[in-house]
GROMACS .gro file of C-alpha atoms in nm:
model
  210
    1MET     CA    1  -1.783   0.262   0.034
    2LYS     CA    2  -2.051   0.416  -0.178
    3HIS     CA    3  -2.284   0.433   0.121
    4PHE     CA    4  -2.013   0.634   0.300
    5ASP     CA    5  -2.003   0.887   0.019
    6ASN     CA    6  -2.381   0.913  -0.007
    7SER     CA    7  -2.406   0.980   0.360
    8PHE     CA    8  -2.280   1.329   0.292
    9LEU     CA    9  -2.556   1.403   0.039
   10THR     CA   10  -2.809   1.678   0.131
   11ASP     CA   11  -3.026   1.923  -0.053
   12ASP     CA   12  -2.721   2.141  -0.089
   13ILE     CA   13  -2.469   1.865  -0.160
   14GLU     CA   14  -2.537   1.665  -0.479
   15LEU     CA   15  -2.190   1.618  -0.630
   16ILE     CA   16  -1.891   1.500  -0.430
   17ALA     CA   17  -1.530   1.500  -0.547
   18GLY     CA   18  -1.284   1.246  -0.404
   19VAL     CA   19  -0.917   1.351  -0.389
   20ASP     CA   20  -0.609   1.150  -0.316
   21GLU     CA   21  -0.238   1.145  -0.404
   22ALA     CA   22   0.034   0.896  -0.484
   23GLY     CA   23   0.402   0.927  -0.439
   24ARG     CA   24   0.470   1.088  -0.102
   25GLY     CA   25   0.739   0.826  -0.015
   26PRO     CA   26   0.959   0.783  -0.324
   27LEU     CA   27   1.310   0.909  -0.355
   28ALA     CA   28   1.255   1.026  -0.718
   29GLY     CA   29   0.990   1.167  -0.945
   30PRO     CA   30   0.676   1.368  -0.891
   31VAL     CA   31   0.391   1.349  -0.650
   32VAL     CA   32   0.067   1.299  -0.832
   33ALA     CA   33  -0.290   1.371  -0.722
   34ALA     CA   34  -0.626   1.300  -0.871
   35ALA     CA   35  -0.981   1.422  -0.820
   36VAL     CA   36  -1.294   1.251  -0.951
   37ILE     CA   37  -1.667   1.305  -0.941
   38PHE     CA   38  -1.940   1.039  -0.986
   39SER     CA   39  -2.315   1.049  -0.996
   40PRO     CA   40  -2.463   0.936  -0.667
   41ASP     CA   41  -2.598   0.621  -0.830
   42VAL     CA   42  -2.262   0.508  -0.986
   43PHE     CA   43  -2.059   0.230  -0.829
   44ILE     CA   44  -1.772   0.030  -0.973
   45GLU     CA   45  -1.716  -0.321  -0.832
   46GLY     CA   46  -1.359  -0.374  -0.717
   47VAL     CA   47  -1.272  -0.008  -0.645
   48ASN     CA   48  -1.063   0.003  -0.331
   49ASP     CA   49  -0.752   0.176  -0.184
   50SER     CA   50  -0.493   0.149  -0.470
   51LYS     CA   51  -0.238   0.000  -0.239
   52GLN     CA   52  -0.465  -0.301  -0.179
   53LEU     CA   53  -0.496  -0.375  -0.559
   54SER     CA   54  -0.262  -0.542  -0.804
   55GLU     CA   55  -0.107  -0.342  -1.090
   56ASN     CA   56  -0.331  -0.515  -1.343
   57LYS     CA   57  -0.644  -0.458  -1.142
   58ARG     CA   58  -0.557  -0.085  -1.098
   59GLU     CA   59  -0.508  -0.039  -1.467
   60PHE     CA   60  -0.834  -0.219  -1.548
   61LEU     CA   61  -1.021  -0.002  -1.301
   62PHE     CA   62  -0.849   0.311  -1.420
   63GLU     CA   63  -1.033   0.290  -1.759
   64LYS     CA   64  -1.362   0.208  -1.587
   65ILE     CA   65  -1.330   0.502  -1.347
   66ILE     CA   66  -1.264   0.744  -1.633
   67ARG     CA   67  -1.557   0.613  -1.843
   68SER     CA   68  -1.796   0.617  -1.544
   69SER     CA   69  -1.708   0.950  -1.393
   70LEU     CA   70  -1.877   1.284  -1.448
   71SER     CA   71  -1.541   1.455  -1.432
   72TRP     CA   72  -1.177   1.379  -1.333
   73GLY     CA   73  -0.848   1.563  -1.313
   74VAL     CA   74  -0.489   1.460  -1.247
   75SER     CA   75  -0.200   1.686  -1.155
   76ALA     CA   76   0.174   1.627  -1.093
   77VAL     CA   77   0.413   1.839  -0.885
   78SER     CA   78   0.780   1.782  -0.966
   79HIS     CA   79   1.064   1.661  -0.756
   80GLY     CA   80   1.225   2.003  -0.769
   81THR     CA   81   0.913   2.166  -0.619
   82ILE     CA   82   0.896   1.900  -0.357
   83ASP     CA   83   1.252   1.991  -0.253
   84LYS     CA   84   1.158   2.362  -0.241
   85ILE     CA   85   0.826   2.346  -0.048
   86ASN     CA   86   0.839   1.999   0.114
   87ILE     CA   87   0.636   1.692   0.030
   88LEU     CA   88   0.329   1.783   0.233
   89ASN     CA   89   0.281   2.115   0.062
   90ALA     CA   90   0.361   1.966  -0.274
   91SER     CA   91   0.095   1.699  -0.218
   92LEU     CA   92  -0.163   1.960  -0.121
   93ARG     CA   93  -0.071   2.163  -0.426
   94ALA     CA   94  -0.117   1.866  -0.654
   95MET     CA   95  -0.450   1.792  -0.490
   96LEU     CA   96  -0.572   2.150  -0.542
   97ASN     CA   97  -0.450   2.152  -0.898
   98SER     CA   98  -0.636   1.829  -0.973
   99VAL     CA   99  -0.960   1.984  -0.829
  100GLU     CA  100  -0.914   2.291  -1.047
  101LYS     CA  101  -0.895   2.060  -1.356
  102LEU     CA  102  -1.245   1.927  -1.299
  103ASN     CA  103  -1.487   2.065  -1.561
  104ILE     CA  104  -1.778   2.029  -1.306
  105LYS     CA  105  -1.776   2.208  -0.978
  106PRO     CA  106  -1.847   1.966  -0.685
  107ASP     CA  107  -2.050   2.069  -0.385
  108LEU     CA  108  -1.813   1.895  -0.149
  109ILE     CA  109  -1.457   1.763  -0.159
  110LEU     CA  110  -1.348   1.460   0.037
  111ILE     CA  111  -0.969   1.439   0.092
  112ASP     CA  112  -0.774   1.134   0.210
  113GLY     CA  113  -0.578   1.217   0.518
  114ASN     CA  114  -0.598   1.488   0.788
  115LYS     CA  115  -0.455   1.787   0.592
  116SER     CA  116  -0.638   2.021   0.363
  117PHE     CA  117  -0.586   2.298   0.115
  118ASN     CA  118  -0.756   2.633   0.089
  119CYS     CA  119  -1.057   2.618  -0.152
  120ASN     CA  120  -1.381   2.800  -0.205
  121ILE     CA  121  -1.556   2.466  -0.203
  122PRO     CA  122  -1.634   2.291   0.131
  123VAL     CA  123  -1.373   2.033   0.214
  124ARG     CA  124  -1.373   1.736   0.455
  125THR     CA  125  -1.064   1.538   0.540
  126ILE     CA  126  -1.107   1.168   0.589
  127VAL     CA  127  -0.837   0.969   0.778
  128LYS     CA  128  -0.786   0.640   0.585
  129GLY     CA  129  -1.037   0.781   0.336
  130ASP     CA  130  -0.902   0.558   0.053
  131SER     CA  131  -1.041   0.253   0.243
  132LYS     CA  132  -1.369   0.425   0.343
  133SER     CA  133  -1.480   0.641   0.054
  134PHE     CA  134  -1.563   0.521  -0.303
  135CYS     CA  135  -1.463   0.846  -0.470
  136ILE     CA  136  -1.137   0.878  -0.272
  137ALA     CA  137  -1.049   0.518  -0.353
  138ALA     CA  138  -1.117   0.588  -0.720
  139ALA     CA  139  -0.899   0.901  -0.707
  140SER     CA  140  -0.619   0.697  -0.539
  141ILE     CA  141  -0.633   0.457  -0.840
  142LEU     CA  142  -0.614   0.745  -1.096
  143ALA     CA  143  -0.320   0.901  -0.911
  144LYS     CA  144  -0.129   0.574  -0.864
  145VAL     CA  145  -0.170   0.452  -1.222
  146THR     CA  146  -0.073   0.795  -1.360
  147ARG     CA  147   0.238   0.817  -1.144
  148ASP     CA  148   0.346   0.465  -1.222
  149ASN     CA  149   0.322   0.543  -1.591
  150ILE     CA  150   0.528   0.852  -1.545
  151MET     CA  151   0.798   0.659  -1.364
  152ARG     CA  152   0.808   0.399  -1.642
  153ARG     CA  153   0.868   0.660  -1.896
  154LEU     CA  154   1.134   0.834  -1.682
  155ALA     CA  155   1.309   0.503  -1.635
  156VAL     CA  156   1.412   0.505  -2.001
  157TYR     CA  157   1.634   0.798  -1.935
  158TYR     CA  158   1.788   0.662  -1.614
  159PRO     CA  159   1.778   0.280  -1.647
  160ALA     CA  160   2.024   0.206  -1.367
  161TYR     CA  161   1.769   0.297  -1.102
  162ARG     CA  162   1.507   0.054  -1.238
  163TRP     CA  163   1.216   0.289  -1.182
  164GLU     CA  164   1.002   0.081  -1.409
  165ASN     CA  165   1.005  -0.173  -1.116
  166ASN     CA  166   1.038   0.034  -0.803
  167LYS     CA  167   0.863   0.348  -0.923
  168GLY     CA  168   1.114   0.560  -0.731
  169TYR     CA  169   1.037   0.411  -0.395
  170PRO     CA  170   1.336   0.335  -0.153
  171THR     CA  171   1.384  -0.033  -0.222
  172PRO     CA  172   1.720  -0.181  -0.125
  173GLN     CA  173   1.824  -0.196  -0.494
  174HIS     CA  174   1.728   0.165  -0.547
  175ILE     CA  175   1.910   0.285  -0.243
  176ASN     CA  176   2.218   0.082  -0.332
  177THR     CA  177   2.226   0.235  -0.685
  178VAL     CA  178   2.197   0.584  -0.545
  179LYS     CA  179   2.492   0.508  -0.313
  180LEU     CA  180   2.702   0.370  -0.596
  181ALA     CA  181   2.600   0.601  -0.885
  182GLY     CA  182   2.481   0.908  -0.698
  183ALA     CA  183   2.159   1.094  -0.754
  184SER     CA  184   1.996   1.150  -1.091
  185PRO     CA  185   1.854   1.494  -1.194
  186LEU     CA  186   1.512   1.355  -1.102
  187HIS     CA  187   1.585   1.259  -0.746
  188ARG     CA  188   1.439   1.450  -0.454
  189LYS     CA  189   1.754   1.577  -0.293
  190THR     CA  190   1.594   1.644   0.039
  191PHE     CA  191   1.500   1.275   0.059
  192LEU     CA  192   1.858   1.165   0.013
  193THR     CA  193   2.031   1.335   0.306
  194LYS     CA  194   2.078   1.004   0.497
  195ILE     CA  195   2.199   0.827   0.172
  196LEU     CA  196   2.452   1.065   0.025
  197ASP     CA  197   2.587   1.422   0.058
  198HIS     CA  198   2.370   1.703  -0.082
  199GLN     CA  199   2.415   1.760  -0.458
  200PRO     CA  200   2.309   2.069  -0.658
  201GLU     CA  201   1.934   2.055  -0.735
  202THR     CA  202   1.825   2.003  -1.092
  203GLU     CA  203   1.475   2.074  -1.206
  204PHE     CA  204   1.312   1.846  -1.469
  205ASP     CA  205   1.022   1.954  -1.678
  206LEU     CA  206   0.759   1.679  -1.669
  207ASN     CA  207   0.606   1.826  -1.986
  208SER     CA  208   0.919   1.735  -2.177
  209ILE     CA  209   0.862   1.359  -2.128
  210PRO     CA  210   0.780   1.200  -2.470
   0.00000   0.00000   0.00000
């Protein structure tokens, strides 16, 4: 994976930022993206696509990634904004916001997937990048761990949905609870059209989470 990243290095490209998101599929909560930059000689054993790692492994690697990186940034876009601009645009906004939080400007940005955002830095999209690129995989871990932690904190306010376990994803238990109890203020209403009738949208300020 590190060899893949270093294959992009040239005289003009010395620092590469990997960017990925977590939370495109859940029924509730934000979508979260992360960006991270490493020195060309830095490699962390075990870094892989976050979906291929256990929760404990992700959390262990999260700390190592932060300590080993030159710069990193994480950004969340709320459920309300997802409903307004759709999940793709919300994901791209979160990605761009995470890049803008970097305190070092990269020479190249590698994004997981085949969609990009407008940026004054060169961008390359990499299909299945989280399984090919070291820095994208690292970003996927940062995004996933951050989002999981957000959902655990939100679960305290709406315990019936068990977000501490399902993280807002459409598990049978989560879907059944939505059918029985209705949507919470933190659900993505546009994701529930096949589950229940449309309800008035309520925006939740992520900054208000204790």
